[in-house]
PDB file of C-alpha atoms in Angstrom:
ATOM      1  CA  MET A 738      -0.195   0.053  -0.025  1.00  0.00           C
ATOM      2  CA  ILE A 739       1.268   3.502  -0.759  1.00  0.00           C
ATOM      3  CA  THR A 740       1.114   5.754   2.092  1.00  0.00           C
ATOM      4  CA  SER A 741       1.796   9.424   2.533  1.00  0.00           C
ATOM      5  CA  ILE A 742       5.007   8.627   4.386  1.00  0.00           C
ATOM      6  CA  GLY A 743       6.134   6.391   1.740  1.00  0.00           C
ATOM      7  CA  ILE A 744       5.498   9.041  -0.779  1.00  0.00           C
ATOM      8  CA  GLN A 745       7.252  11.727   1.328  1.00  0.00           C
ATOM      9  CA  LEU A 746      10.253   9.434   1.567  1.00  0.00           C
ATOM     10  CA  ASN A 747      10.393   8.786  -1.806  1.00  0.00           C
ATOM     11  CA  ILE A 748      10.244  12.456  -2.804  1.00  0.00           C
ATOM     12  CA  ASP A 749      12.998  13.283  -0.345  1.00  0.00           C
ATOM     13  CA  LYS A 750      15.264  10.723  -1.595  1.00  0.00           C
ATOM     14  CA  GLY A 751      14.766  12.100  -5.133  1.00  0.00           C
ATOM     15  CA  LEU A 752      15.699  15.700  -3.814  1.00  0.00           C
ATOM     16  CA  ILE A 753      18.843  14.313  -2.171  1.00  0.00           C
ATOM     17  CA  VAL A 754      19.842  12.190  -5.076  1.00  0.00           C
ATOM     18  CA  PHE A 755      19.615  15.432  -7.172  1.00  0.00           C
ATOM     19  CA  THR A 756      21.693  17.416  -4.738  1.00  0.00           C
ATOM     20  CA  MET A 757      24.352  14.871  -4.738  1.00  0.00           C
ATOM     21  CA  LYS A 758      24.632  14.738  -8.494  1.00  0.00           C
ATOM     22  CA  ARG A 759      23.969  18.343  -9.171  1.00  0.00           C
ATOM     23  CA  ASP A 760      27.526  18.695 -10.852  1.00  0.00           C
ATOM     24  CA  LYS A 761      26.644  15.921 -13.444  1.00  0.00           C
ATOM     25  CA  TYR A 762      24.221  17.794 -15.449  1.00  0.00           C
ATOM     26  CA  MET A 763      23.877  15.754 -18.670  1.00  0.00           C
ATOM     27  CA  GLN A 764      23.675  12.479 -16.579  1.00  0.00           C
ATOM     28  CA  SER A 765      21.207  13.434 -13.824  1.00  0.00           C
ATOM     29  CA  ILE A 766      18.822  16.140 -15.042  1.00  0.00           C
ATOM     30  CA  LEU A 767      17.054  13.541 -17.480  1.00  0.00           C
ATOM     31  CA  ALA A 768      16.675  10.958 -14.817  1.00  0.00           C
ATOM     32  CA  ILE A 769      15.308  13.746 -12.299  1.00  0.00           C
ATOM     33  CA  LEU A 770      12.747  14.536 -14.716  1.00  0.00           C
ATOM     34  CA  ARG A 771      11.587  11.223 -15.139  1.00  0.00           C
ATOM     35  CA  TYR A 772      11.454  10.614 -11.557  1.00  0.00           C
ATOM     36  CA  ILE A 773       9.152  13.775 -11.016  1.00  0.00           C
ATOM     37  CA  GLY A 774       7.068  12.506 -13.886  1.00  0.00           C
ATOM     38  CA  ARG A 775       6.407   9.109 -11.909  1.00  0.00           C
ATOM     39  CA  LEU A 776       5.735  11.132  -8.888  1.00  0.00           C
ATOM     40  CA  PHE A 777       3.007  12.879 -10.828  1.00  0.00           C
ATOM     41  CA  LYS A 778       1.408   9.613 -12.201  1.00  0.00           C
ATOM     42  CA  CYS A 779       2.189   6.938  -9.870  1.00  0.00           C
ATOM     43  CA  PHE A 780       1.812   8.820  -6.618  1.00  0.00           C
ATOM     44  CA  LEU A 781      -0.461  11.829  -6.582  1.00  0.00           C
ATOM     45  CA  ALA A 782      -3.365   9.864  -8.208  1.00  0.00           C
ATOM     46  CA  PRO A 783      -3.220   7.156  -5.546  1.00  0.00           C
ATOM     47  CA  ILE A 784      -3.149   9.937  -2.859  1.00  0.00           C
ATOM     48  CA  PHE A 785      -6.362  11.272  -4.148  1.00  0.00           C
ATOM     49  CA  CYS A 786      -7.909   7.694  -4.203  1.00  0.00           C
ATOM     50  CA  LEU A 787      -6.793   6.807  -0.890  1.00  0.00           C
ATOM     51  CA  LEU A 788      -8.076  10.289   0.815  1.00  0.00           C
ATOM     52  CA  HIS A 789     -11.384  10.000  -0.962  1.00  0.00           C
ATOM     53  CA  ILE A 790     -12.021   6.543   0.485  1.00  0.00           C
ATOM     54  CA  SER A 791     -10.935   7.865   4.146  1.00  0.00           C
ATOM     55  CA  VAL A 792     -13.252  10.928   3.565  1.00  0.00           C
ATOM     56  CA  THR A 793     -16.351   8.708   2.369  1.00  0.00           C
ATOM     57  CA  ASP A 794     -15.631   6.438   5.366  1.00  0.00           C
ATOM     58  CA  THR A 795     -15.633   9.173   8.165  1.00  0.00           C
ATOM     59  CA  ARG A 796     -18.140  11.659   6.811  1.00  0.00           C
ATOM     60  CA  ARG A 797     -20.605  10.631   9.370  1.00  0.00           C
ATOM     61  CA  ASN A 798     -17.984  11.688  12.071  1.00  0.00           C
ATOM     62  CA  THR A 799     -17.465  15.533  11.889  1.00  0.00           C
ATOM     63  CA  GLN A 800     -14.288  15.536  13.889  1.00  0.00           C
ATOM     64  CA  LYS A 801     -12.790  12.765  11.990  1.00  0.00           C
ATOM     65  CA  TYR A 802     -14.002  14.188   8.528  1.00  0.00           C
ATOM     66  CA  ASN A 803     -12.371  17.585   9.404  1.00  0.00           C
ATOM     67  CA  ASP A 804      -9.077  15.866  10.457  1.00  0.00           C
ATOM     68  CA  CYS A 805      -9.112  14.029   7.252  1.00  0.00           C
ATOM     69  CA  LEU A 806      -9.550  17.096   5.278  1.00  0.00           C
ATOM     70  CA  GLN A 807      -6.824  18.770   7.112  1.00  0.00           C
ATOM     71  CA  LYS A 808      -4.548  15.619   6.306  1.00  0.00           C
ATOM     72  CA  LYS A 809      -5.426  15.855   2.788  1.00  0.00           C
ATOM     73  CA  LYS A 810      -4.568  19.349   2.642  1.00  0.00           C
ATOM     74  CA  PHE A 811      -1.124  19.063   4.489  1.00  0.00           C
ATOM     75  CA  VAL A 812      -0.173  16.037   2.264  1.00  0.00           C
ATOM     76  CA  LEU A 813      -0.967  17.400  -1.048  1.00  0.00           C
ATOM     77  CA  GLU A 814       0.569  20.716  -0.272  1.00  0.00           C
ATOM     78  CA  ASP A 815       3.825  19.391   1.054  1.00  0.00           C
ATOM     79  CA  THR A 816       3.909  16.837  -1.817  1.00  0.00           C
ATOM     80  CA  GLU A 817       3.381  19.628  -4.321  1.00  0.00           C
ATOM     81  CA  ARG A 818       6.065  21.901  -2.501  1.00  0.00           C
ATOM     82  CA  LYS A 819       8.589  19.298  -2.766  1.00  0.00           C
ATOM     83  CA  ILE A 820       7.997  18.353  -6.306  1.00  0.00           C
ATOM     84  CA  ASN A 821       8.106  22.018  -7.120  1.00  0.00           C
ATOM     85  CA  THR A 822      11.541  22.147  -5.303  1.00  0.00           C
ATOM     86  CA  GLY A 823      12.777  19.265  -7.326  1.00  0.00           C
ATOM     87  CA  LEU A 824      11.600  20.942 -10.780  1.00  0.00           C
ATOM     88  CA  ASP A 825      13.277  24.186  -9.685  1.00  0.00           C
ATOM     89  CA  ARG A 826      16.358  22.526  -9.235  1.00  0.00           C
ATOM     90  CA  CYS A 827      16.182  20.788 -12.421  1.00  0.00           C
ATOM     91  CA  LEU A 828      15.462  24.288 -14.257  1.00  0.00           C
ATOM     92  CA  ASN A 829      18.197  25.639 -12.507  1.00  0.00           C
ATOM     93  CA  ALA A 830      20.722  22.891 -13.567  1.00  0.00           C
ATOM     94  CA  VAL A 831      19.652  23.180 -17.202  1.00  0.00           C
ATOM     95  CA  THR A 832      20.241  26.859 -17.318  1.00  0.00           C
ATOM     96  CA  THR A 833      23.260  26.815 -15.550  1.00  0.00           C
ATOM     97  CA  TRP A 834      24.873  24.029 -17.748  1.00  0.00           C
ATOM     98  CA  VAL A 835      23.713  26.372 -20.817  1.00  0.00           C
ATOM     99  CA  LYS A 836      25.354  29.289 -19.228  1.00  0.00           C
ATOM    100  CA  LEU A 837      28.552  27.839 -18.495  1.00  0.00           C
ATOM    101  CA  TYR A 838      28.514  25.826 -21.876  1.00  0.00           C
ATOM    102  CA  LEU A 839      28.441  29.219 -23.807  1.00  0.00           C
ATOM    103  CA  GLN A 840      31.033  30.983 -21.594  1.00  0.00           C
ATOM    104  CA  SER A 841      33.487  28.122 -22.313  1.00  0.00           C
ATOM    105  CA  GLU A 842      32.669  27.201 -25.995  1.00  0.00           C
ATOM    106  CA  GLN A 843      31.514  30.624 -27.499  1.00  0.00           C
ATOM    107  CA  LYS A 844      34.492  32.116 -29.230  1.00  0.00           C
ATOM    108  CA  LYS A 845      35.011  35.763 -29.724  1.00  0.00           C
ATOM    109  CA  SER A 846      35.873  35.308 -33.426  1.00  0.00           C
ATOM    110  CA  ASP A 847      32.168  33.626 -33.923  1.00  0.00           C
ATOM    111  CA  PHE A 848      30.968  37.484 -33.610  1.00  0.00           C
ATOM    112  CA  LYS A 849      34.012  39.236 -34.762  1.00  0.00           C
ATOM    113  CA  PRO A 850      35.645  37.232 -37.502  1.00  0.00           C
ATOM    114  CA  ASP A 851      38.649  38.724 -38.906  1.00  0.00           C
ATOM    115  CA  THR A 852      37.295  37.859 -42.626  1.00  0.00           C
ATOM    116  CA  ASP A 853      33.777  37.811 -44.414  1.00  0.00           C
ATOM    117  CA  ASP A 854      34.686  34.758 -46.209  1.00  0.00           C
ATOM    118  CA  PHE A 855      32.516  32.480 -44.356  1.00  0.00           C
ATOM    119  CA  ASP A 856      29.163  30.800 -44.321  1.00  0.00           C
ATOM    120  CA  THR A 857      26.859  32.846 -42.160  1.00  0.00           C
ATOM    121  CA  VAL A 858      25.116  30.047 -40.064  1.00  0.00           C
ATOM    122  CA  ALA A 859      24.527  29.566 -36.402  1.00  0.00           C
ATOM    123  CA  SER A 860      27.634  29.149 -34.289  1.00  0.00           C
ATOM    124  CA  PRO A 861      28.664  25.659 -32.968  1.00  0.00           C
ATOM    125  CA  ALA A 862      28.114  26.670 -29.341  1.00  0.00           C
ATOM    126  CA  CYS A 863      24.488  27.818 -30.159  1.00  0.00           C
ATOM    127  CA  LYS A 864      23.839  24.524 -31.864  1.00  0.00           C
ATOM    128  CA  SER A 865      24.902  22.403 -28.970  1.00  0.00           C
ATOM    129  CA  VAL A 866      23.007  24.453 -26.644  1.00  0.00           C
ATOM    130  CA  LEU A 867      19.739  23.992 -28.549  1.00  0.00           C
ATOM    131  CA  ASN A 868      20.505  20.052 -29.035  1.00  0.00           C
ATOM    132  CA  TYR A 869      20.717  20.034 -25.118  1.00  0.00           C
ATOM    133  CA  VAL A 870      17.592  22.086 -24.567  1.00  0.00           C
ATOM    134  CA  SER A 871      15.339  19.949 -27.134  1.00  0.00           C
ATOM    135  CA  GLY A 872      16.215  17.122 -25.195  1.00  0.00           C
ATOM    136  CA  MET A 873      14.964  18.687 -22.093  1.00  0.00           C
ATOM    137  CA  ILE A 874      11.692  20.034 -23.952  1.00  0.00           C
ATOM    138  CA  LYS A 875      11.044  16.609 -24.983  1.00  0.00           C
ATOM    139  CA  GLU A 876      11.620  15.004 -21.466  1.00  0.00           C
ATOM    140  CA  ILE A 877       9.254  17.775 -19.971  1.00  0.00           C
ATOM    141  CA  ASN A 878       6.668  16.933 -22.476  1.00  0.00           C
ATOM    142  CA  THR A 879       6.987  13.215 -21.786  1.00  0.00           C
ATOM    143  CA  THR A 880       7.141  13.382 -18.028  1.00  0.00           C
ATOM    144  CA  LEU A 881       4.540  15.897 -17.078  1.00  0.00           C
ATOM    145  CA  ASP A 882       1.009  16.588 -18.225  1.00  0.00           C
ATOM    146  CA  GLY A 883      -1.839  19.029 -18.449  1.00  0.00           C
ATOM    147  CA  ASN A 884      -1.076  22.549 -17.265  1.00  0.00           C
ATOM    148  CA  ASN A 885       2.249  21.461 -15.565  1.00  0.00           C
ATOM    149  CA  VAL A 886       3.823  21.292 -19.123  1.00  0.00           C
ATOM    150  CA  SER A 887       3.144  24.555 -20.256  1.00  0.00           C
ATOM    151  CA  ALA A 888       3.925  26.248 -16.881  1.00  0.00           C
ATOM    152  CA  VAL A 889       7.366  24.385 -16.593  1.00  0.00           C
ATOM    153  CA  LEU A 890       8.285  25.005 -20.376  1.00  0.00           C
ATOM    154  CA  GLN A 891       7.434  28.862 -19.874  1.00  0.00           C
ATOM    155  CA  GLU A 892       9.499  29.007 -16.738  1.00  0.00           C
ATOM    156  CA  LEU A 893      12.494  27.307 -18.538  1.00  0.00           C
ATOM    157  CA  GLY A 894      12.211  29.640 -21.319  1.00  0.00           C
ATOM    158  CA  LEU A 895      12.253  32.722 -19.232  1.00  0.00           C
ATOM    159  CA  ARG A 896      15.304  31.539 -17.557  1.00  0.00           C
ATOM    160  CA  LEU A 897      16.935  30.538 -20.803  1.00  0.00           C
ATOM    161  CA  HIS A 898      16.284  34.036 -22.304  1.00  0.00           C
ATOM    162  CA  ARG A 899      17.858  35.761 -19.500  1.00  0.00           C
ATOM    163  CA  VAL A 900      20.833  33.479 -19.913  1.00  0.00           C
ATOM    164  CA  VAL A 901      20.962  34.188 -23.696  1.00  0.00           C
ATOM    165  CA  TYR A 902      20.348  38.046 -23.399  1.00  0.00           C
ATOM    166  CA  ASP A 903      23.119  38.427 -20.772  1.00  0.00           C
ATOM    167  CA  HIS A 904      25.531  36.226 -22.777  1.00  0.00           C
ATOM    168  CA  MET A 905      25.048  38.366 -26.078  1.00  0.00           C
ATOM    169  CA  LEU A 906      26.059  41.475 -23.942  1.00  0.00           C
ATOM    170  CA  GLN A 907      29.520  39.983 -23.436  1.00  0.00           C
ATOM    171  CA  PHE A 908      30.730  40.485 -26.924  1.00  0.00           C
ATOM    172  CA  GLN A 909      31.628  42.952 -29.774  1.00  0.00           C
ATOM    173  CA  TYR A 910      30.083  42.496 -33.187  1.00  0.00           C
ATOM    174  CA  ASN A 911      31.398  43.547 -36.768  1.00  0.00           C
ATOM    175  CA  THR A 912      29.079  43.109 -39.717  1.00  0.00           C
ATOM    176  CA  ALA A 913      29.883  39.536 -40.412  1.00  0.00           C
ATOM    177  CA  GLY A 914      29.703  38.592 -36.796  1.00  0.00           C
ATOM    178  CA  ALA A 915      26.221  40.201 -36.398  1.00  0.00           C
ATOM    179  CA  MET A 916      24.974  38.051 -39.065  1.00  0.00           C
ATOM    180  CA  VAL A 917      25.979  35.021 -37.001  1.00  0.00           C
ATOM    181  CA  ALA A 918      24.415  36.466 -33.875  1.00  0.00           C
ATOM    182  CA  ILE A 919      21.289  36.790 -36.046  1.00  0.00           C
ATOM    183  CA  CYS A 920      21.498  33.212 -37.262  1.00  0.00           C
ATOM    184  CA  ASP A 921      21.887  32.215 -33.622  1.00  0.00           C
ATOM    185  CA  LEU A 922      18.777  34.014 -32.569  1.00  0.00           C
ATOM    186  CA  ASN A 923      16.707  32.727 -35.111  1.00  0.00           C
ATOM    187  CA  GLU A 924      17.788  29.361 -33.778  1.00  0.00           C
ATOM    188  CA  TYR A 925      16.914  29.990 -30.219  1.00  0.00           C
ATOM    189  CA  ARG A 926      13.762  31.721 -31.339  1.00  0.00           C
ATOM    190  CA  SER A 927      12.674  28.606 -33.116  1.00  0.00           C
ATOM    191  CA  CYS A 928      13.325  26.379 -30.474  1.00  0.00           C
ATOM    192  CA  CYS A 929      11.697  28.299 -27.848  1.00  0.00           C
ATOM    193  CA  LYS A 930       8.180  28.841 -29.687  1.00  0.00           C
ATOM    194  CA  GLN A 931       7.436  25.605 -27.864  1.00  0.00           C
ATOM    195  CA  MET A 932       7.629  27.349 -24.520  1.00  0.00           C
ATOM    196  CA  GLY A 933       4.557  29.729 -24.834  1.00  0.00           C
ATOM    197  CA  PRO A 934       3.633  33.215 -26.248  1.00  0.00           C
ATOM    198  CA  LEU A 935       5.325  35.243 -23.524  1.00  0.00           C
ATOM    199  CA  VAL A 936       8.698  33.449 -24.138  1.00  0.00           C
ATOM    200  CA  THR A 937       8.211  33.691 -28.041  1.00  0.00           C
ATOM    201  CA  GLU A 938       7.725  37.525 -27.595  1.00  0.00           C
ATOM    202  CA  LEU A 939      11.006  37.988 -25.372  1.00  0.00           C
ATOM    203  CA  PHE A 940      13.218  36.041 -28.097  1.00  0.00           C
ATOM    204  CA  GLU A 941      11.553  38.179 -30.881  1.00  0.00           C
ATOM    205  CA  THR A 942      12.615  41.226 -29.260  1.00  0.00           C
ATOM    206  CA  LEU A 943      16.118  40.135 -28.666  1.00  0.00           C
ATOM    207  CA  HIS A 944      16.297  39.071 -32.406  1.00  0.00           C
ATOM    208  CA  ALA A 945      15.202  42.612 -32.972  1.00  0.00           C
ATOM    209  CA  LEU A 946      17.889  44.097 -30.719  1.00  0.00           C
ATOM    210  CA  CYS A 947      20.324  41.943 -32.710  1.00  0.00           C
ATOM    211  CA  ASN A 948      19.407  43.823 -35.906  1.00  0.00           C
ATOM    212  CA  LEU A 949      21.105  47.048 -34.273  1.00  0.00           C
ATOM    213  CA  LEU A 950      24.441  45.149 -34.437  1.00  0.00           C
ATOM    214  CA  LEU A 951      24.001  44.988 -38.208  1.00  0.00           C
ATOM    215  CA  VAL A 952      22.093  48.090 -39.833  1.00  0.00           C
ATOM    216  CA  LYS A 953      24.114  51.163 -41.050  1.00  0.00           C
ATOM    217  CA  PRO A 954      24.656  53.634 -38.542  1.00  0.00           C
ATOM    218  CA  GLU A 955      22.483  56.292 -40.218  1.00  0.00           C
ATOM    219  CA  ASN A 956      19.440  53.679 -40.237  1.00  0.00           C
ATOM    220  CA  LEU A 957      19.626  52.964 -36.316  1.00  0.00           C
ATOM    221  CA  GLN A 958      17.164  55.871 -35.393  1.00  0.00           C
ATOM    222  CA  GLN A 959      14.499  54.506 -37.813  1.00  0.00           C
ATOM    223  CA  VAL A 960      15.031  50.761 -36.558  1.00  0.00           C
ATOM    224  CA  CYS A 961      14.814  51.882 -32.950  1.00  0.00           C
ATOM    225  CA  SER A 962      11.276  53.386 -33.782  1.00  0.00           C
ATOM    226  CA  GLU A 963       9.874  50.522 -35.266  1.00  0.00           C
ATOM    227  CA  ASP A 964       7.043  48.609 -33.258  1.00  0.00           C
ATOM    228  CA  SER A 965       9.283  45.748 -31.710  1.00  0.00           C
ATOM    229  CA  LEU A 966      11.628  48.125 -30.025  1.00  0.00           C
ATOM    230  CA  VAL A 967       9.788  51.479 -29.693  1.00  0.00           C
ATOM    231  CA  ASN A 968       8.723  50.838 -26.309  1.00  0.00           C
ATOM    232  CA  LEU A 969      11.992  49.641 -24.799  1.00  0.00           C
ATOM    233  CA  ASP A 970      13.880  51.718 -22.499  1.00  0.00           C
ATOM    234  CA  LYS A 971      16.641  53.780 -24.240  1.00  0.00           C
ATOM    235  CA  SER A 972      19.339  52.298 -21.984  1.00  0.00           C
ATOM    236  CA  VAL A 973      18.534  48.598 -23.466  1.00  0.00           C
ATOM    237  CA  LEU A 974      19.124  50.057 -27.004  1.00  0.00           C
ATOM    238  CA  HIS A 975      22.080  51.948 -26.288  1.00  0.00           C
ATOM    239  CA  ASN A 976      23.668  48.722 -24.483  1.00  0.00           C
ATOM    240  CA  PHE A 977      23.357  46.888 -27.554  1.00  0.00           C
ATOM    241  CA  ILE A 978      24.410  49.605 -30.048  1.00  0.00           C
ATOM    242  CA  GLN A 979      27.327  49.843 -27.906  1.00  0.00           C
ATOM    243  CA  LEU A 980      28.370  46.371 -28.966  1.00  0.00           C
ATOM    244  CA  ARG A 981      29.054  47.339 -32.379  1.00  0.00           C
ATOM    245  CA  SER A 982      32.806  47.149 -33.285  1.00  0.00           C
ATOM    246  CA  ASP A 983      32.181  50.603 -35.162  1.00  0.00           C
ATOM    247  CA  PHE A 984      30.700  52.270 -32.113  1.00  0.00           C
ATOM    248  CA  LYS A 985      33.567  54.441 -31.112  1.00  0.00           C
ATOM    249  CA  VAL A 986      34.359  55.560 -34.791  1.00  0.00           C
ATOM    250  CA  GLN A 987      30.661  55.977 -35.627  1.00  0.00           C
ATOM    251  CA  LYS A 988      29.615  57.500 -32.186  1.00  0.00           C
ATOM    252  CA  GLN A 989      28.382  60.743 -33.441  1.00  0.00           C
ATOM    253  CA  ASN A 990      26.436  58.986 -36.348  1.00  0.00           C
ATOM    254  CA  ILE A 991      24.572  56.453 -34.149  1.00  0.00           C
ATOM    255  CA  PHE A 992      23.573  58.788 -31.188  1.00  0.00           C
ATOM    256  CA  LEU A 993      19.951  58.205 -30.400  1.00  0.00           C
ATOM    257  CA  ARG A 994      17.649  61.289 -29.699  1.00  0.00           C
ATOM    258  CA  SER A 995      15.841  60.891 -26.444  1.00  0.00           C
TER     259      SER A 995
END
């Protein structure tokens, strides 16, 4: 028989295992996601069934009935809290892996090559990250269900956007490199469409910001006035414009009017 104590012990064991393996991202995250999925499908449903039987049997006794309701509330809330903790650790592990991988594998020359004679395609670092993230998305869709899928995917997308946004601010871009950055953002945007409209909108805006790295200086004012950027704070626009390799030389030409 599945008891609430047994369920709590299984959840606690899962959280401990994840903590012990948190440095082995690729090996542990999928296993933890599968484990959380089994908790939803194998444990929560039996809880509802057992508690329903208990409530039915004790409905005639008001005190026992109230005690049962309180027990039901405690067990479900505690189980949900622990599962949410596990999910949060999984998402943190995913985004931390992405951040560290980009830091170590993304080359400055990806965005500031010495020559224009190369194919403008997504960078190898971007492709590797998206291959990893796609696996996480597939696993989330497999192990969770209902609104849990969309909620977790959106949270993952929001965290990934923050990582990619901060990552883009670490480089300088010439014209050829800006094309690579835009190719990267096209890939990120395509992958993250599965994460909901809010995440899609954020990556659309980031893609538009990357256009500021490519357009001619005299056209920047016009691009900043387009619908996708017009409502952004001027400091955000300036932060991206300053990443242009020609910023110091063309500073007067690319100064934005308030």
